[in-house]
Amino acid sequence: MRYRTIALYAPAAAALLALAMPTGTAQAATGTFFYHEQPGDIQRSLTNPPDNTCFNLGNGGGPISNQTNRVANVYFASNCTGGVFGFFNPGDNGTLPEYHSVKFTEFPP
């Protein structure tokens, strides 16, 4: 009798467990990342950028303000190559003389 009850509820339990498991969807930063493009010192921004996606920033240089909830890994070269030139924790502000791309991660490199 006891085995019949378990067999009766097992499919429902499996379905509930499947719904409770993470789906592996990409996470995204919440907030805005501000940077400056040269020449002209033009302020640009990225809002709610997805994690682990490289964003090319053109000829970036000057102030950076990371107002997201993720770490902004700023690269000297385009396409997030050549190593991290600097990283900015959530809420950090700073200045780099030149930068060309950024990638957002949950933790610093």
Coordinates of N, CA, C and O in Angstrom, one line a residue:
M1 N 0.8 -1.2 0.0 CA 0.0 0.0 0.0 C 0.9 1.3 0.0 O 0.6 2.2 -0.7
R2 N 1.9 1.2 0.8 CA 2.8 2.4 0.9 C 3.5 2.7 -0.4 O 3.7 3.8 -0.8
Y3 N 3.9 1.7 -1.1 CA 4.6 1.8 -2.4 C 3.7 2.4 -3.5 O 4.1 3.2 -4.3
R4 N 2.4 2.1 -3.4 CA 1.5 2.6 -4.4 C 1.3 4.1 -4.2 O 1.2 4.9 -5.1
T5 N 1.3 4.6 -2.9 CA 1.2 6.0 -2.6 C 2.4 6.8 -3.2 O 2.3 7.8 -3.8
I6 N 3.6 6.2 -2.9 CA 4.8 6.9 -3.4 C 4.8 6.9 -5.0 O 5.1 8.0 -5.5
A7 N 4.4 5.8 -5.6 CA 4.3 5.8 -7.1 C 3.3 6.8 -7.6 O 3.5 7.4 -8.7
L8 N 2.3 7.0 -6.8 CA 1.2 8.0 -7.3 C 1.7 9.4 -7.2 O 1.4 10.2 -8.1
Y9 N 2.5 9.8 -6.2 CA 3.0 11.2 -6.1 C 4.3 11.5 -6.7 O 4.7 12.6 -6.9
A10 N 5.1 10.5 -7.1 CA 6.4 10.7 -7.7 C 6.4 11.6 -8.9 O 7.2 12.5 -9.1
P11 N 5.5 11.4 -9.9 CA 5.5 12.3 -11.1 C 5.2 13.7 -10.7 O 5.9 14.6 -11.3
A12 N 4.3 13.9 -9.8 CA 4.0 15.3 -9.4 C 5.3 15.9 -8.7 O 5.6 17.1 -8.9
A13 N 5.9 15.2 -7.9 CA 7.1 15.7 -7.2 C 8.2 16.0 -8.2 O 8.9 17.0 -8.0
A14 N 8.4 15.2 -9.2 CA 9.4 15.4 -10.2 C 9.1 16.7 -11.0 O 10.0 17.5 -11.3
A15 N 7.9 16.9 -11.3 CA 7.5 18.1 -12.0 C 7.7 19.4 -11.2 O 8.2 20.4 -11.7
L16 N 7.4 19.3 -9.9 CA 7.7 20.5 -9.0 C 9.2 20.7 -8.9 O 9.6 21.9 -8.9
L17 N 9.9 19.7 -8.8 CA 11.4 19.8 -8.7 C 12.0 20.5 -10.0 O 12.8 21.4 -9.9
A18 N 11.5 20.1 -11.1 CA 11.9 20.7 -12.4 C 11.6 22.1 -12.5 O 12.4 22.9 -13.0
L19 N 10.5 22.5 -12.0 CA 10.1 24.0 -12.0 C 11.0 24.8 -11.0 O 11.2 26.0 -11.2
A20 N 11.4 24.1 -9.9 CA 12.2 24.9 -8.9 C 13.7 25.0 -9.3 O 14.4 25.8 -8.8
M21 N 14.2 24.2 -10.3 CA 15.6 24.3 -10.7 C 15.8 25.5 -11.5 O 15.0 25.9 -12.3
P22 N 17.0 26.1 -11.4 CA 17.4 27.2 -12.3 C 17.4 26.8 -13.7 O 17.8 25.7 -14.0
T23 N 17.0 27.7 -14.6 CA 16.9 27.4 -16.0 C 18.2 27.7 -16.8 O 18.3 27.4 -17.9
G24 N 19.2 28.3 -16.1 CA 20.4 28.7 -16.8 C 20.3 29.9 -17.7 O 21.2 30.2 -18.5
T25 N 19.3 30.7 -17.4 CA 19.2 32.0 -18.2 C 20.3 32.9 -17.8 O 20.8 32.9 -16.7
A26 N 20.7 33.8 -18.7 CA 21.7 34.7 -18.5 C 21.3 35.8 -17.5 O 20.2 36.2 -17.5
Q27 N 22.2 36.1 -16.6 CA 22.0 37.2 -15.7 C 22.4 38.5 -16.3 O 23.2 38.5 -17.2
A28 N 21.9 39.6 -15.7 CA 22.3 40.9 -16.2 C 22.5 41.8 -15.1 O 21.9 41.7 -14.0
A29 N 23.4 42.8 -15.3 CA 23.6 43.8 -14.3 C 22.4 44.7 -14.2 O 21.7 44.8 -15.2
T30 N 22.2 45.2 -13.0 CA 21.1 46.2 -12.9 C 21.7 47.5 -12.6 O 22.6 47.6 -11.7
G31 N 21.4 48.5 -13.4 CA 21.9 49.8 -13.3 C 22.6 50.3 -14.5 O 22.4 49.7 -15.6
T32 N 23.4 51.4 -14.4 CA 24.0 52.0 -15.6 C 25.5 52.2 -15.4 O 25.9 52.6 -14.3
F33 N 26.2 51.9 -16.4 CA 27.6 52.1 -16.5 C 27.9 53.3 -17.4 O 27.4 53.4 -18.5
F34 N 28.6 54.3 -16.9 CA 28.9 55.6 -17.6 C 30.3 55.6 -18.0 O 31.2 55.3 -17.2
Y35 N 30.6 56.0 -19.2 CA 32.0 56.2 -19.7 C 32.1 57.3 -20.6 O 31.0 57.9 -21.0
H36 N 33.3 57.7 -21.1 CA 33.4 58.8 -22.0 C 34.2 58.4 -23.2 O 35.1 57.6 -23.2
E37 N 33.7 58.9 -24.4 CA 34.3 58.6 -25.7 C 35.0 59.8 -26.2 O 34.6 60.9 -26.0
Q38 N 36.2 59.5 -26.7 CA 37.1 60.6 -27.2 C 37.1 60.5 -28.8 O 37.0 59.4 -29.3
P39 N 37.4 61.5 -29.5 CA 37.6 62.9 -29.0 C 36.2 63.5 -28.7 O 35.2 63.0 -29.1
G40 N 36.2 64.6 -28.0 CA 35.0 65.3 -27.6 C 34.5 65.1 -26.2 O 33.6 65.7 -25.8
D41 N 35.1 64.1 -25.5 CA 34.7 63.8 -24.1 C 33.2 63.7 -24.0 O 32.5 64.2 -23.2
I42 N 32.6 62.8 -24.9 CA 31.2 62.6 -24.9 C 30.8 61.5 -23.9 O 31.3 60.4 -24.0
Q43 N 29.9 61.8 -23.0 CA 29.5 60.8 -22.1 C 28.5 59.8 -22.7 O 27.6 60.2 -23.4
R44 N 28.8 58.5 -22.5 CA 28.0 57.4 -23.1 C 27.6 56.6 -21.9 O 28.1 56.7 -20.8
S45 N 26.6 55.6 -22.1 CA 26.2 54.7 -21.0 C 25.7 53.4 -21.6 O 25.3 53.3 -22.7
L46 N 25.8 52.4 -20.7 CA 25.2 51.1 -20.9 C 24.3 50.8 -19.8 O 24.7 50.9 -18.6
T47 N 23.0 50.5 -20.0 CA 22.0 50.2 -19.0 C 21.6 48.7 -19.0 O 21.3 48.2 -20.0
N48 N 21.7 48.2 -17.8 CA 21.4 46.7 -17.5 C 22.1 45.8 -18.5 O 21.4 44.9 -19.2
P49 N 23.4 45.9 -18.6 CA 24.1 45.0 -19.6 C 24.2 43.6 -19.1 O 24.3 43.3 -17.9
P50 N 24.0 42.6 -20.0 CA 24.1 41.2 -19.6 C 25.5 40.8 -19.1 O 26.5 41.4 -19.5
D51 N 25.6 39.9 -18.2 CA 26.9 39.4 -17.7 C 27.6 38.7 -18.8 O 27.1 38.1 -19.7
N52 N 29.0 38.8 -18.6 CA 29.9 38.0 -19.5 C 29.7 38.3 -21.0 O 30.0 37.4 -21.8
T53 N 29.3 39.5 -21.3 CA 29.2 39.9 -22.7 C 30.1 41.1 -22.9 O 30.1 42.0 -22.1
C54 N 30.9 41.0 -23.9 CA 31.9 42.1 -24.2 C 31.2 43.3 -24.9 O 30.5 43.0 -25.9
F55 N 31.4 44.5 -24.5 CA 30.9 45.7 -25.1 C 32.1 46.5 -25.6 O 32.9 46.9 -24.7
N56 N 32.2 46.8 -26.9 CA 33.2 47.7 -27.4 C 32.8 49.1 -27.1 O 31.6 49.5 -27.3
L57 N 33.7 49.9 -26.6 CA 33.4 51.3 -26.2 C 34.0 52.4 -27.1 O 34.0 53.5 -26.8
G58 N 34.4 51.9 -28.3 CA 35.0 52.9 -29.2 C 36.4 53.4 -28.6 O 37.1 52.7 -28.0
N59 N 36.6 54.7 -28.8 CA 37.9 55.3 -28.2 C 37.6 55.9 -26.9 O 37.5 57.1 -26.7
G60 N 37.4 55.0 -25.9 CA 37.1 55.5 -24.6 C 38.3 56.1 -23.9 O 39.4 55.7 -24.1
G61 N 38.0 57.0 -23.0 CA 39.1 57.6 -22.2 C 38.5 58.6 -21.2 O 37.6 59.3 -21.6
G62 N 39.0 58.6 -20.0 CA 38.5 59.6 -19.0 C 37.7 58.9 -18.0 O 37.9 57.8 -17.6
P63 N 36.7 59.7 -17.4 CA 35.9 59.2 -16.3 C 35.1 58.0 -16.6 O 34.6 57.8 -17.7
I64 N 35.0 57.1 -15.6 CA 34.1 55.9 -15.6 C 33.3 55.9 -14.3 O 33.9 56.2 -13.2
S65 N 32.1 55.6 -14.4 CA 31.2 55.5 -13.2 C 30.4 54.2 -13.3 O 29.6 54.1 -14.2
N66 N 30.7 53.2 -12.4 CA 30.0 51.9 -12.5 C 28.8 52.0 -11.5 O 29.0 51.7 -10.3
Q67 N 27.6 52.3 -12.0 CA 26.4 52.4 -11.1 C 25.6 51.1 -11.3 O 24.3 51.2 -11.3
T68 N 26.2 50.0 -11.6 CA 25.5 48.7 -11.7 C 25.8 47.9 -10.5 O 26.6 48.3 -9.6
N69 N 25.2 46.7 -10.4 CA 25.4 45.8 -9.3 C 26.4 44.7 -9.6 O 26.5 43.7 -8.9
R70 N 27.2 44.9 -10.7 CA 28.2 44.0 -11.1 C 29.5 44.7 -11.2 O 29.6 45.9 -11.3
V71 N 30.6 43.9 -11.3 CA 31.9 44.4 -11.4 C 32.1 44.7 -12.9 O 31.8 43.8 -13.8
A72 N 32.6 45.9 -13.3 CA 32.9 46.2 -14.6 C 34.4 46.0 -14.9 O 35.3 46.7 -14.3
N73 N 34.7 45.0 -15.7 CA 36.1 44.7 -16.1 C 36.4 45.5 -17.4 O 35.9 45.2 -18.4
V74 N 37.3 46.5 -17.3 CA 37.6 47.4 -18.4 C 38.9 47.0 -19.0 O 39.9 46.8 -18.4
Y75 N 38.8 46.8 -20.4 CA 40.0 46.4 -21.1 C 40.6 47.5 -22.0 O 39.9 48.4 -22.5
F76 N 41.9 47.4 -22.1 CA 42.6 48.4 -22.9 C 42.3 48.2 -24.4 O 42.2 49.2 -25.1
A77 N 42.1 46.9 -24.8 CA 41.9 46.6 -26.2 C 40.4 46.3 -26.5 O 39.7 46.1 -25.6
S78 N 40.1 46.4 -27.8 CA 38.7 46.0 -28.2 C 38.5 44.5 -28.0 O 39.4 43.8 -27.9
N79 N 37.2 44.2 -28.0 CA 36.8 42.8 -27.9 C 37.2 42.1 -26.6 O 37.4 40.9 -26.6
C80 N 37.4 42.9 -25.6 CA 37.8 42.3 -24.3 C 39.1 41.4 -24.3 O 39.1 40.4 -23.7
T81 N 40.0 41.9 -25.1 CA 41.3 41.2 -25.2 C 42.4 41.9 -24.6 O 42.3 43.1 -24.2
G82 N 43.5 41.3 -24.4 CA 44.7 41.9 -23.9 C 44.8 42.1 -22.4 O 45.6 42.7 -21.8
G83 N 43.9 41.5 -21.7 CA 43.8 41.6 -20.2 C 43.1 42.7 -19.7 O 42.8 43.7 -20.4
V84 N 42.7 42.6 -18.4 CA 41.9 43.7 -17.8 C 42.8 44.9 -17.5 O 43.8 44.7 -16.8
F85 N 42.5 46.1 -17.9 CA 43.2 47.3 -17.7 C 42.9 47.8 -16.3 O 43.7 48.4 -15.6
G86 N 41.6 47.6 -15.8 CA 41.2 48.0 -14.5 C 39.8 47.5 -14.3 O 39.1 47.2 -15.2
F87 N 39.4 47.3 -13.0 CA 38.1 46.9 -12.8 C 37.4 47.8 -11.7 O 38.1 48.4 -10.9
F88 N 36.1 48.0 -11.9 CA 35.4 48.9 -11.1 C 34.2 48.2 -10.4 O 33.4 47.6 -11.0
N89 N 34.3 48.1 -9.1 CA 33.3 47.5 -8.3 C 32.0 48.3 -8.4 O 32.0 49.5 -8.7
P90 N 30.8 47.7 -8.0 CA 29.6 48.5 -8.0 C 29.7 49.8 -7.2 O 30.2 49.8 -6.1
G91 N 29.3 50.9 -7.8 CA 29.4 52.2 -7.1 C 30.7 52.9 -7.3 O 30.8 54.0 -6.9
D92 N 31.7 52.2 -7.9 CA 33.0 52.9 -8.0 C 33.0 53.9 -9.1 O 32.3 53.8 -10.1
N93 N 33.8 54.9 -8.9 CA 34.1 56.0 -10.0 C 35.6 56.1 -10.1 O 36.4 55.8 -9.2
G94 N 36.1 56.4 -11.3 CA 37.5 56.6 -11.5 C 37.8 57.1 -12.9 O 36.9 57.5 -13.6
T95 N 39.0 57.1 -13.2 CA 39.5 57.6 -14.5 C 40.6 56.7 -15.1 O 41.5 56.4 -14.3
L96 N 40.5 56.4 -16.3 CA 41.5 55.7 -17.0 C 41.9 56.5 -18.3 O 41.0 57.0 -18.9
P97 N 43.1 56.6 -18.6 CA 43.5 57.4 -19.8 C 43.0 56.9 -21.1 O 42.7 57.7 -22.0
E98 N 42.8 55.6 -21.2 CA 42.3 55.0 -22.5 C 41.7 53.7 -22.2 O 42.2 52.9 -21.4
Y99 N 40.6 53.3 -22.9 CA 40.0 52.0 -22.7 C 39.1 51.8 -24.0 O 38.7 52.7 -24.6
H100 N 38.9 50.5 -24.3 CA 38.2 50.2 -25.5 C 37.0 49.2 -25.4 O 36.2 49.0 -26.3
S101 N 37.0 48.5 -24.2 CA 35.9 47.5 -24.1 C 35.7 47.2 -22.6 O 36.5 47.5 -21.7
V102 N 34.5 46.6 -22.3 CA 34.1 46.3 -20.9 C 33.3 45.0 -20.9 O 32.5 44.7 -21.8
K103 N 33.4 44.3 -19.8 CA 32.6 43.1 -19.6 C 32.2 43.1 -18.1 O 33.0 43.4 -17.2
F104 N 30.9 42.7 -17.9 CA 30.4 42.8 -16.5 C 30.3 41.3 -16.0 O 29.9 40.4 -16.6
T105 N 30.8 41.2 -14.7 CA 30.9 39.9 -14.0 C 30.4 40.1 -12.6 O 30.4 41.2 -12.1
E106 N 30.1 38.9 -12.0 CA 29.6 39.0 -10.6 C 30.8 39.2 -9.7 O 30.6 39.8 -8.6
F107 N 31.9 38.8 -10.0 CA 33.1 38.9 -9.2 C 34.3 39.5 -10.0 O 34.3 39.4 -11.2
P108 N 35.3 40.1 -9.3 CA 36.4 40.7 -10.0 C 37.2 39.6 -10.6 O 37.1 38.4 -10.3
P109 N 38.1 39.9 -11.6 CA 38.9 38.9 -12.3 C 39.9 38.2 -11.3 O 40.2 38.7 -10.3

